[in-house]
Tab-separated table of C-alpha atoms and ligand atoms in Angstrom:
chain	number	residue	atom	x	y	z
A	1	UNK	CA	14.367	14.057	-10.639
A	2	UNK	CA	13.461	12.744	-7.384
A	3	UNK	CA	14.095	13.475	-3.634
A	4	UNK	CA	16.150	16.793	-2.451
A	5	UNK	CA	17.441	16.152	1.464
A	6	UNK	CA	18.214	18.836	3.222
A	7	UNK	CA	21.510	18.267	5.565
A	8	UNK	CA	20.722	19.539	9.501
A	9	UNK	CA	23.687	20.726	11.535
A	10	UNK	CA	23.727	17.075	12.739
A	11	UNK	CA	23.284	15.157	9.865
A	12	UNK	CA	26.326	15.309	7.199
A	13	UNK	CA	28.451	11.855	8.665
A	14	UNK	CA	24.693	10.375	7.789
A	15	UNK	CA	24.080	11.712	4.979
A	16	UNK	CA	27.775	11.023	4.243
A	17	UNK	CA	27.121	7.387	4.500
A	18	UNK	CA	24.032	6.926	2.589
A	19	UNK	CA	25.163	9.349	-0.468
A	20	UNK	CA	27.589	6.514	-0.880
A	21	UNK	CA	24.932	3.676	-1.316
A	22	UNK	CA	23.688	5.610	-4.386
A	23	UNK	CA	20.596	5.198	-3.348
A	24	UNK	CA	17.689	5.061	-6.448
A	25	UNK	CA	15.168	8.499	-5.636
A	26	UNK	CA	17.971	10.530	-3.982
A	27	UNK	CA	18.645	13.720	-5.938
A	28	UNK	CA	20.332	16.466	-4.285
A	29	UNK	CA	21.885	17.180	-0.650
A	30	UNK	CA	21.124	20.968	0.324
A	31	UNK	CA	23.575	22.147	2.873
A	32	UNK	CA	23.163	24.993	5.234
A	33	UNK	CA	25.041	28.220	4.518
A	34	UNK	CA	25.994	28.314	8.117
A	35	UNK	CA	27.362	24.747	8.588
A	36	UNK	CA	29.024	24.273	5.056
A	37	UNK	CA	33.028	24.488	6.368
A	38	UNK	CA	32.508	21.751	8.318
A	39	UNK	CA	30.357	19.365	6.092
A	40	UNK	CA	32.747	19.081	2.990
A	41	UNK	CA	33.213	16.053	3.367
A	42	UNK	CA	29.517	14.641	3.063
A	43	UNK	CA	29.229	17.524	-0.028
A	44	UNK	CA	32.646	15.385	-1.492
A	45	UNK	CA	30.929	11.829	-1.068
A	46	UNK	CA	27.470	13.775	-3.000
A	47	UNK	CA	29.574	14.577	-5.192
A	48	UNK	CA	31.306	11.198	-5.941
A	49	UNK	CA	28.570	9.182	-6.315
A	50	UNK	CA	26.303	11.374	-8.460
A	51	UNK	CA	24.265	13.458	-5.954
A	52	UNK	CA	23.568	16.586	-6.661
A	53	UNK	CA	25.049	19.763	-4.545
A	54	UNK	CA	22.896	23.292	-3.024
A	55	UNK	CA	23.422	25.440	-0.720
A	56	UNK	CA	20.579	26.927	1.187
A	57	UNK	CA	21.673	30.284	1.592
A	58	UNK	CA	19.280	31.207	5.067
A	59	UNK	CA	19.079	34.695	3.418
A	60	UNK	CA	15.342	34.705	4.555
A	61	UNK	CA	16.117	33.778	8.277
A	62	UNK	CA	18.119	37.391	8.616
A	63	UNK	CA	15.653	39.732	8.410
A	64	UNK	CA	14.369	38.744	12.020
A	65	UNK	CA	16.458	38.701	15.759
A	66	UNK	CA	17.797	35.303	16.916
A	67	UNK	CA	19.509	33.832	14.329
A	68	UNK	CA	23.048	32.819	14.496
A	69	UNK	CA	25.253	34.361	12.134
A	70	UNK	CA	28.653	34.278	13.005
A	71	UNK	CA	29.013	31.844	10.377
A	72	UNK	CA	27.889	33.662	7.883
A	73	UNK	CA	29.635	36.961	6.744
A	74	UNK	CA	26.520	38.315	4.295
A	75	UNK	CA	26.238	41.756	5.597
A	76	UNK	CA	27.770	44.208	8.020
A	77	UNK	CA	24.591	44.377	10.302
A	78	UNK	CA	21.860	42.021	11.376
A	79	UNK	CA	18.734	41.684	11.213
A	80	UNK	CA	19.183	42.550	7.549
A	81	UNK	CA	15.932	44.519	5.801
A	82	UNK	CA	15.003	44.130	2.588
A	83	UNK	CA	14.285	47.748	2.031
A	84	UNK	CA	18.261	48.186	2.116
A	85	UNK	CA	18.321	46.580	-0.858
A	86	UNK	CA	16.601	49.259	-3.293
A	87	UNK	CA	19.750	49.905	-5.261
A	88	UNK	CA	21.573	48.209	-7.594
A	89	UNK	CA	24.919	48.250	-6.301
A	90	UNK	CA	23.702	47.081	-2.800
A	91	UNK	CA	21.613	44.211	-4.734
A	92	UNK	CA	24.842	42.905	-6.769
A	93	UNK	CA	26.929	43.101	-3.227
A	94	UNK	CA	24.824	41.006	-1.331
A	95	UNK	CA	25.030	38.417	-4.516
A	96	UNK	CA	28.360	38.597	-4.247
A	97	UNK	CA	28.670	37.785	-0.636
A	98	UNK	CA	25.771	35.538	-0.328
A	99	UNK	CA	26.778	33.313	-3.409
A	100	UNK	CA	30.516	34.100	-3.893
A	101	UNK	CA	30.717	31.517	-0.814
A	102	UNK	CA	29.335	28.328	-1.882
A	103	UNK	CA	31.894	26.626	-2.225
A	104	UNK	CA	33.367	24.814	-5.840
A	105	UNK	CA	31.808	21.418	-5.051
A	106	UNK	CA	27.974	22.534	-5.455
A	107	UNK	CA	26.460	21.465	-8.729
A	108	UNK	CA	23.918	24.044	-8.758
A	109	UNK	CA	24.374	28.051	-7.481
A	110	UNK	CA	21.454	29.746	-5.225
A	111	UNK	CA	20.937	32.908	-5.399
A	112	UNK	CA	19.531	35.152	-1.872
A	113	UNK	CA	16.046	35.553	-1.529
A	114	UNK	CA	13.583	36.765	1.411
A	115	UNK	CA	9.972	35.830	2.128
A	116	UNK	CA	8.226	37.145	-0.155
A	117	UNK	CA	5.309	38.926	1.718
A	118	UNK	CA	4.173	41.532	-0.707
A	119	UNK	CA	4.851	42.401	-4.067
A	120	UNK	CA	7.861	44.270	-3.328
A	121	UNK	CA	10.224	41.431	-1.469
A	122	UNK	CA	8.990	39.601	-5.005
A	123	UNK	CA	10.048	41.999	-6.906
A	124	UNK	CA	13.272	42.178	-5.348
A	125	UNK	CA	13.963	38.285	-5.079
A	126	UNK	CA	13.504	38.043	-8.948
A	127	UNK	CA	16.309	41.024	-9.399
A	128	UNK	CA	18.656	39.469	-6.967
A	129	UNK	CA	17.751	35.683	-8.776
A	130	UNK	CA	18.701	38.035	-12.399
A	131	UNK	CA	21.644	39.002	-10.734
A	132	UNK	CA	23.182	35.672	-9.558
A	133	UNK	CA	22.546	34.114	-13.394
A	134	UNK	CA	24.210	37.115	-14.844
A	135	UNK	CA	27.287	37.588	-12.304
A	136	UNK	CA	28.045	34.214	-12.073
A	137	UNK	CA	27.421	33.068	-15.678
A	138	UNK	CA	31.292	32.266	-16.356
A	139	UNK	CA	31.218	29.475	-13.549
A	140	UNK	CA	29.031	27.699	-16.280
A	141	UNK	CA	26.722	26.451	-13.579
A	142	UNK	CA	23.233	26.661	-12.886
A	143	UNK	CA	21.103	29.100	-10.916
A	144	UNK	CA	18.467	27.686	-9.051
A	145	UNK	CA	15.852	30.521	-6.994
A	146	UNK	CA	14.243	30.312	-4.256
A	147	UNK	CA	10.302	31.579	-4.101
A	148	UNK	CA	8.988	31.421	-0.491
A	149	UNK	CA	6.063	33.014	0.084
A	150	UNK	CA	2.557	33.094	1.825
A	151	UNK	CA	0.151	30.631	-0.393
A	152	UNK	CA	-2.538	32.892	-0.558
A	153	UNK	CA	-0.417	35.303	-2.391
A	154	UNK	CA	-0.721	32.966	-5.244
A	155	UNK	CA	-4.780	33.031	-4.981
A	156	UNK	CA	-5.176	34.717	-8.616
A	157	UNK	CA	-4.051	32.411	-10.671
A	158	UNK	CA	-3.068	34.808	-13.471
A	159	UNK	CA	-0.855	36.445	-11.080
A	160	UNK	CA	1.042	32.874	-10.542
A	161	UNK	CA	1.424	32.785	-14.228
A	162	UNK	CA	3.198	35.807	-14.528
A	163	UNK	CA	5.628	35.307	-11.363
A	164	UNK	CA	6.558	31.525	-13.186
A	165	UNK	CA	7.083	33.128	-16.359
A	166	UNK	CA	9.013	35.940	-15.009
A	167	UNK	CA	11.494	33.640	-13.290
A	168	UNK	CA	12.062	31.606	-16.603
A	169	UNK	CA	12.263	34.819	-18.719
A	170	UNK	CA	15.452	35.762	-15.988
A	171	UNK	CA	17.345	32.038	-16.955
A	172	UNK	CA	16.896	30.445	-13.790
A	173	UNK	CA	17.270	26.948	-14.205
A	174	UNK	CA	15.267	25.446	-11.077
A	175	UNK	CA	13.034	26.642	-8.328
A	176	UNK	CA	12.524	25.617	-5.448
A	177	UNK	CA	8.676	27.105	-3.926
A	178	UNK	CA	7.955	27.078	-0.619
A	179	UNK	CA	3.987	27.903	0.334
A	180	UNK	CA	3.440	28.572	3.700
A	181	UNK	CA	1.960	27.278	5.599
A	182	UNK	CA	1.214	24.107	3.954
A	183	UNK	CA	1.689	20.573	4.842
A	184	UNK	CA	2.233	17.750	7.302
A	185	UNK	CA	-0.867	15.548	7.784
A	186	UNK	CA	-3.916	17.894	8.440
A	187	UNK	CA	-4.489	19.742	5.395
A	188	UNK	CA	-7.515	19.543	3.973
A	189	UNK	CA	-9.174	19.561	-0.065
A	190	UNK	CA	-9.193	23.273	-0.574
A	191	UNK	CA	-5.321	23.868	0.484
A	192	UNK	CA	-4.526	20.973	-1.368
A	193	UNK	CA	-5.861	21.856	-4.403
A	194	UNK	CA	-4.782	25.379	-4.606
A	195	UNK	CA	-1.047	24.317	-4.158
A	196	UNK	CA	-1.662	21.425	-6.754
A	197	UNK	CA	-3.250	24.817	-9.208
A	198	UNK	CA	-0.215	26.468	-8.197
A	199	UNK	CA	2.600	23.646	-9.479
A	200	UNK	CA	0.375	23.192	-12.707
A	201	UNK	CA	0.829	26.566	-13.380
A	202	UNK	CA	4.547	26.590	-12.568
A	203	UNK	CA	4.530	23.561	-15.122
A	204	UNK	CA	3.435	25.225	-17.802
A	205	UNK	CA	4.577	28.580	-17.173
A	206	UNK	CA	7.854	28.525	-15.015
A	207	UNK	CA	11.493	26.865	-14.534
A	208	UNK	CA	11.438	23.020	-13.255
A	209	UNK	CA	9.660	23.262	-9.637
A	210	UNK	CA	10.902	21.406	-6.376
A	211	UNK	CA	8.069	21.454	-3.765
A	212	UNK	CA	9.911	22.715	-0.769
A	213	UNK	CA	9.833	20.935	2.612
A	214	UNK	CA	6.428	18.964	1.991
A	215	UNK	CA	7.052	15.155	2.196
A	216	UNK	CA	3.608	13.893	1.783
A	217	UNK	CA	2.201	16.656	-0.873
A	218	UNK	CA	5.541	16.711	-2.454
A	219	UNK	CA	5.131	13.147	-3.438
A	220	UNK	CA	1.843	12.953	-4.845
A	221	UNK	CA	2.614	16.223	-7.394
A	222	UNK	CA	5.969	14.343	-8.301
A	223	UNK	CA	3.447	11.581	-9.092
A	224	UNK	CA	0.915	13.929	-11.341
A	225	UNK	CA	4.096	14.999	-12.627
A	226	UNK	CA	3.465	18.447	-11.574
A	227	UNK	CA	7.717	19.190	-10.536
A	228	UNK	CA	10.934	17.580	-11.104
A	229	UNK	CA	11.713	16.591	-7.025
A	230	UNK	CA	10.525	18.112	-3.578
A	231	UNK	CA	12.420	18.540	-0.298
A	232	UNK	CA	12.325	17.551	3.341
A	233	UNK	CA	14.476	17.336	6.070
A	234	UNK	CA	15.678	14.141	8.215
A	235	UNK	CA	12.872	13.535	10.215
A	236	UNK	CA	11.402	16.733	10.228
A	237	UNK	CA	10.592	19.781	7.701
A	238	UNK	CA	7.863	17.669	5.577
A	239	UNK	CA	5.608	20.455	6.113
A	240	UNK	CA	6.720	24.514	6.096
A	241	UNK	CA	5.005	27.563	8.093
A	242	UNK	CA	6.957	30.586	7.961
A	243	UNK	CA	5.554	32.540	10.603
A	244	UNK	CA	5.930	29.491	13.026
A	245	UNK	CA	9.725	29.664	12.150
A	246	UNK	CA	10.266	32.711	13.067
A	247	UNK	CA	8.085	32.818	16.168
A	248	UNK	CA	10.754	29.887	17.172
A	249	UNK	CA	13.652	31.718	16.140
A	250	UNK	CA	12.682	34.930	17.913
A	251	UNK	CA	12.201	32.783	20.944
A	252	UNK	CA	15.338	30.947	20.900
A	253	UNK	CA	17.184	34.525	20.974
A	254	UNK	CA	16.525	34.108	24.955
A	255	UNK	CA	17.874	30.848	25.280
A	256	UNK	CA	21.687	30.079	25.024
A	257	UNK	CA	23.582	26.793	23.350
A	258	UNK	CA	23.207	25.129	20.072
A	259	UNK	CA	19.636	22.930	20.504
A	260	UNK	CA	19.190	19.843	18.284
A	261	UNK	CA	16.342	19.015	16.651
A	262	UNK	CA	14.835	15.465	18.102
A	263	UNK	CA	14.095	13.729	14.448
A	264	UNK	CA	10.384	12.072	14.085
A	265	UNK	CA	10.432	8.510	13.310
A	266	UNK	CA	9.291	7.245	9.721
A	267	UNK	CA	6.581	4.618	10.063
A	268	UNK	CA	6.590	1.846	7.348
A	269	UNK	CA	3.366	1.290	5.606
A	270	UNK	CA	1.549	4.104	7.301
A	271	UNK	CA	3.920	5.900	5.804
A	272	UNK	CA	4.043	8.651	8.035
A	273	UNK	CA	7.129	10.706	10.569
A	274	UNK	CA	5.612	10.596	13.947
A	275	UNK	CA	6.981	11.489	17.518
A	276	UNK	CA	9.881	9.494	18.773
A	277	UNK	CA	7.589	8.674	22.155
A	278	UNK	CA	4.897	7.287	19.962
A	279	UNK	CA	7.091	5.484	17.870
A	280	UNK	CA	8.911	3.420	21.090
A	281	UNK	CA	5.483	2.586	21.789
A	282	UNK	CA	4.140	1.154	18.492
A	283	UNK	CA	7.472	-0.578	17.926
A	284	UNK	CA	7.079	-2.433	21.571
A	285	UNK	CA	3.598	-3.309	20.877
A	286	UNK	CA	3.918	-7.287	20.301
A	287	UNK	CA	0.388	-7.331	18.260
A	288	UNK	CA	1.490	-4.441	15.583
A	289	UNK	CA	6.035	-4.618	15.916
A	290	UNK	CA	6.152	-7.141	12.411
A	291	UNK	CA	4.302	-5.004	10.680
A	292	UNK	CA	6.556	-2.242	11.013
A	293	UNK	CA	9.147	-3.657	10.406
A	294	UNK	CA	11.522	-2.393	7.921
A	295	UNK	CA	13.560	-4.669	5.366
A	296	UNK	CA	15.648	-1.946	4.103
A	297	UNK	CA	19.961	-1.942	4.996
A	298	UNK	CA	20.431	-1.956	8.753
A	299	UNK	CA	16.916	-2.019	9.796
A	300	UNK	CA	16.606	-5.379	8.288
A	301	UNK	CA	18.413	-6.945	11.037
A	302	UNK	CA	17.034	-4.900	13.870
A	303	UNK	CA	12.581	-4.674	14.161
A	304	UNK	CA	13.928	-1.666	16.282
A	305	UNK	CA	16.411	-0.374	14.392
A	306	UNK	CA	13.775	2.909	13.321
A	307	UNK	CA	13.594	3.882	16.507
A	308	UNK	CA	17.444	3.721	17.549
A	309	UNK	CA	18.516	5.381	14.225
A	310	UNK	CA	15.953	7.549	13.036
A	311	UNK	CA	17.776	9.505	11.107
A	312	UNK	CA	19.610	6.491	7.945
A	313	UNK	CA	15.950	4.836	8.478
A	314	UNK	CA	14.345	7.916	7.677
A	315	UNK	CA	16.819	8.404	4.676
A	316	UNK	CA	16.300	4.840	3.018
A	317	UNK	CA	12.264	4.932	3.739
A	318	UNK	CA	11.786	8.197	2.222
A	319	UNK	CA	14.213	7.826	-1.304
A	320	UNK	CA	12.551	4.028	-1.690
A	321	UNK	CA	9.916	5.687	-1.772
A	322	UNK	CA	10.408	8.284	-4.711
A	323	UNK	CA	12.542	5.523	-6.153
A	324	UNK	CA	9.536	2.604	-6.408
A	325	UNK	CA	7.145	5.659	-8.008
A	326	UNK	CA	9.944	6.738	-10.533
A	327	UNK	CA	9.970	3.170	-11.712
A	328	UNK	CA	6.592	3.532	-13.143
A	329	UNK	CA	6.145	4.658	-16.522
A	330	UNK	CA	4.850	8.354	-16.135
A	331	UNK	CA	1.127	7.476	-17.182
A	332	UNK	CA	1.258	4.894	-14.397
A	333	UNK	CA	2.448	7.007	-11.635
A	334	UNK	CA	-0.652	8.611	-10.540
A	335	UNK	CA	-2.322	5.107	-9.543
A	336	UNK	CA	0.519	3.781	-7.753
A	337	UNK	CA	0.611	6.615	-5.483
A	338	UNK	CA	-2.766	6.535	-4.990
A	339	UNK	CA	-3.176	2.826	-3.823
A	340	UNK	CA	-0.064	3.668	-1.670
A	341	UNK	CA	-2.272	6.595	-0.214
A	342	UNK	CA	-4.940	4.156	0.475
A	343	UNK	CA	-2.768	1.534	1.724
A	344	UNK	CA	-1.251	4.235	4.303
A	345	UNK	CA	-4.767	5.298	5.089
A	346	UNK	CA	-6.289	1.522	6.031
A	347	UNK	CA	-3.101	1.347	8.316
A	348	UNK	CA	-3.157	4.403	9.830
A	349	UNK	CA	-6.640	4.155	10.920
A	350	UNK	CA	-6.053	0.443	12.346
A	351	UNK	CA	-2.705	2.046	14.410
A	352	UNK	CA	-5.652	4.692	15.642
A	353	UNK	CA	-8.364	2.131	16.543
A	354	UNK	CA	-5.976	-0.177	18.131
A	355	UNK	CA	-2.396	0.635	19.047
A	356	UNK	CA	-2.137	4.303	19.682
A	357	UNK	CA	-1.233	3.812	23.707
A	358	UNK	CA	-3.804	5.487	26.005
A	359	UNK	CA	-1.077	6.737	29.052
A	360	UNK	CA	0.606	9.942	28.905
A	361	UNK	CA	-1.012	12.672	26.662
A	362	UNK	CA	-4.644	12.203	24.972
A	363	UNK	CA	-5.708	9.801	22.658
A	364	UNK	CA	-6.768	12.273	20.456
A	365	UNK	CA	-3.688	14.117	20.131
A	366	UNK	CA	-1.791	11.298	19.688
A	367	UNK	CA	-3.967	10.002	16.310
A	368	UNK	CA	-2.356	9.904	13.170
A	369	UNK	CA	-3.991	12.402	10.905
A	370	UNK	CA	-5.169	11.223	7.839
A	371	UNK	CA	-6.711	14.311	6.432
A	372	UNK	CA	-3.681	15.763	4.137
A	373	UNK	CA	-3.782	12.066	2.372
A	374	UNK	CA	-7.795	12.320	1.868
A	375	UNK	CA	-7.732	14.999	0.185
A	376	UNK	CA	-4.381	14.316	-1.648
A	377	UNK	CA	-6.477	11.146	-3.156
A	378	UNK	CA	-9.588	13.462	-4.168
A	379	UNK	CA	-7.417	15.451	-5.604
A	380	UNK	CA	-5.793	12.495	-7.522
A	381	UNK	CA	-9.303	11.285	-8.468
A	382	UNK	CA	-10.609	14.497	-9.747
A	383	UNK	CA	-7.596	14.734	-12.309
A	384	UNK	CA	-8.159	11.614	-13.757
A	385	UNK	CA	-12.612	11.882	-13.854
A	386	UNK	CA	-11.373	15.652	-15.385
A	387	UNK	CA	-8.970	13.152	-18.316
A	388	UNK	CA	-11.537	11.137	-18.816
A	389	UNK	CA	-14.063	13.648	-19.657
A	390	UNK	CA	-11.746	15.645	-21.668
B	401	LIG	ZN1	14.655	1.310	7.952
């Protein structure tokens, strides 16, 4: 239970590091299919100190132009289509190939899956899920699936009941659901509630849920006890569109060379990943610096230690996080993360009345939202009026 990380092409001698701190919220490391034979190492250290093992297979990525897969030896032509899929025999190859490959150290086996934009990619993702569990039954590890899909897909809530029960009926032992798009910090009450509907649902009806790539709504159903972990990246990926993806991937087919990805620096208190520029700012701002400072490992000897090393400040921020809720009895969780969603709220709007720096860009664009928390607090609020009453 607790916080899955997801392990960029950058990020494994980090990760490496902190798996060995065994720090309290950190569940699982998910490595990417494409950069696994050169991040053993971190996956050895995971494994060593009691961290859980995936592999994100990127099965979903292939079905559009621009991604790299010279890594990856799935298929024997790319972009991949679903509709190839239709038989069987083609089904059980592509299991074969896509999870014949993670390698012995994973603790948990995931099986291929595409976005599932209509009922027949769904369809399809729940025989290739059946597949995996029965082919690879003799390694005597677990299958976890993948469900990514548009959220209002999931509208009719009967329909979510039958998907959830359909994937526990096949054996899968974990799933991790992506709704898209959803998340980061401008969502507001309806969203919010419909993905909350959603992960009751899955509760009740389906295999142990991790919220995928949603940092801030993640936490707050992890609170209502709604599913067993959720998922972000290292300084980015705390919210997931799927159509933005591939708009970015489809672009980046023009443009040559491997480009990183510029992590977002995790503000203390506000509780919040925000741009690297406005970070340097905040953190140089005499009147606000101490209170944003962070006590935890390295940063406690450097106030600008977040914005130097975003990425093992990120790391420690984010699992202290999930660790301090976990402490909580379950009947206690749901209040603690609410007064930590206030607590991030008060802040947030003092950074916006009186730090955010008015050079460069707009004010405006520059604010720190504060909408996605609002509404994850009415959401919080109307479970426990709806307890009371009941
Ligand atoms: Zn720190």
């Amino acid at each position: 239970m607790g916080l899955e990380i997801r392990v960029g092409r950058l990020d494994h001698k980090v990760a490496e590091v902190f798996a060995t701190e065994e720090p309290r919220g950190l569940d699982a490391l998910v490595f990417e299919a494409s950069n696994v034979r050169f991040q053993t190492v971190c996956m050895e250290a995971a494994a060593a100190h009691g961290v859980a093992r995936l592999v994100e297979p990127l099965t979903e990525r292939l079905v559009e132009p621009g991604y790299k897969v010279d890594a990856l030896d799935y298929w024997d032509t790319y972009p991949v289509s679903p509709s190839e899929f239709r038989k069987a025999s083609r089904q059980a190859e592509f299991v074969e190939r896509v999870v014949g490959t993670q390698p012995d150290l994973v603790s948990e086996l995931v099986a291929p899956h595409f976005f599932a934009d209509g009922p027949e990619t769904l369809e399809l993702n729940q025989a290739l899920a059946g597949m995996t569990v029965q082919a690879f039954r003799s390694s005597g590890k677990p299958v976890r699936a993948i469900l990514s899909l548009p959220r209002a897909m999931f509208a009719d809530i009967d329909f979510v009941r039958n998907v959830a029960g359909a994937y526990r009926a096949i054996g899968i032992h974990s799933i991790d659901l992506r709704l898209s798009p959803l998340g980061g910090e401008d969502d507001g009450p309806q969203k919010i509630e419909s993905a909350l509907q959603i992960l009751e649902m899955f509760r009740t009806e389906g295999p142990p849920t991790i919220l995928g790539y949603q940092g801030e709504i993640g936490h707050t159903a992890l609170a209502l006890g709604l599913v067993r972990g959720y998922s972000t990246g290292i300084g980015f990926r705390e919210g997931f569109n799927h159509s933005l993806a591939m708009n970015r991937q489809r672009r980046s087919q023009s443009q040559t060379g491997f480009r990183g990805v510029t992590p977002g620096v995790h503000l203390p208190v506000a509780d919040v990943t925000v741009q690297r520029a406005l970070a340097n700012a905040l953190y140089n701002d005499p009147s606000i610096q101490t209170r944003l400072a962070c006590s935890l490992g390295a940063c406690a000897r450097d106030l600008h230690a977040p914005t130097k090393h975003p990425r093992p400040h990120f790391l420690h921020s984010r699992t202290a996080r999930v660790g301090d809720l976990l402490q909580y009895p379950e009947p206690w969780r749901a209040t603690a993360e609410r007064n930590r969603l206030l607590g991030a709220t008060e802040f947030r709007q003092k950074l916006n009345e009186h730090h955010i720096p008015t050079y460069g860009d707009s004010v405006k664009t520059r604010r720190i939202p504060t909408r996605t928390i609002a509404s994850l607090i009415a959401a919080i609020d109307r479970r426990s009026n709806d307890a009371k009453t009941a």
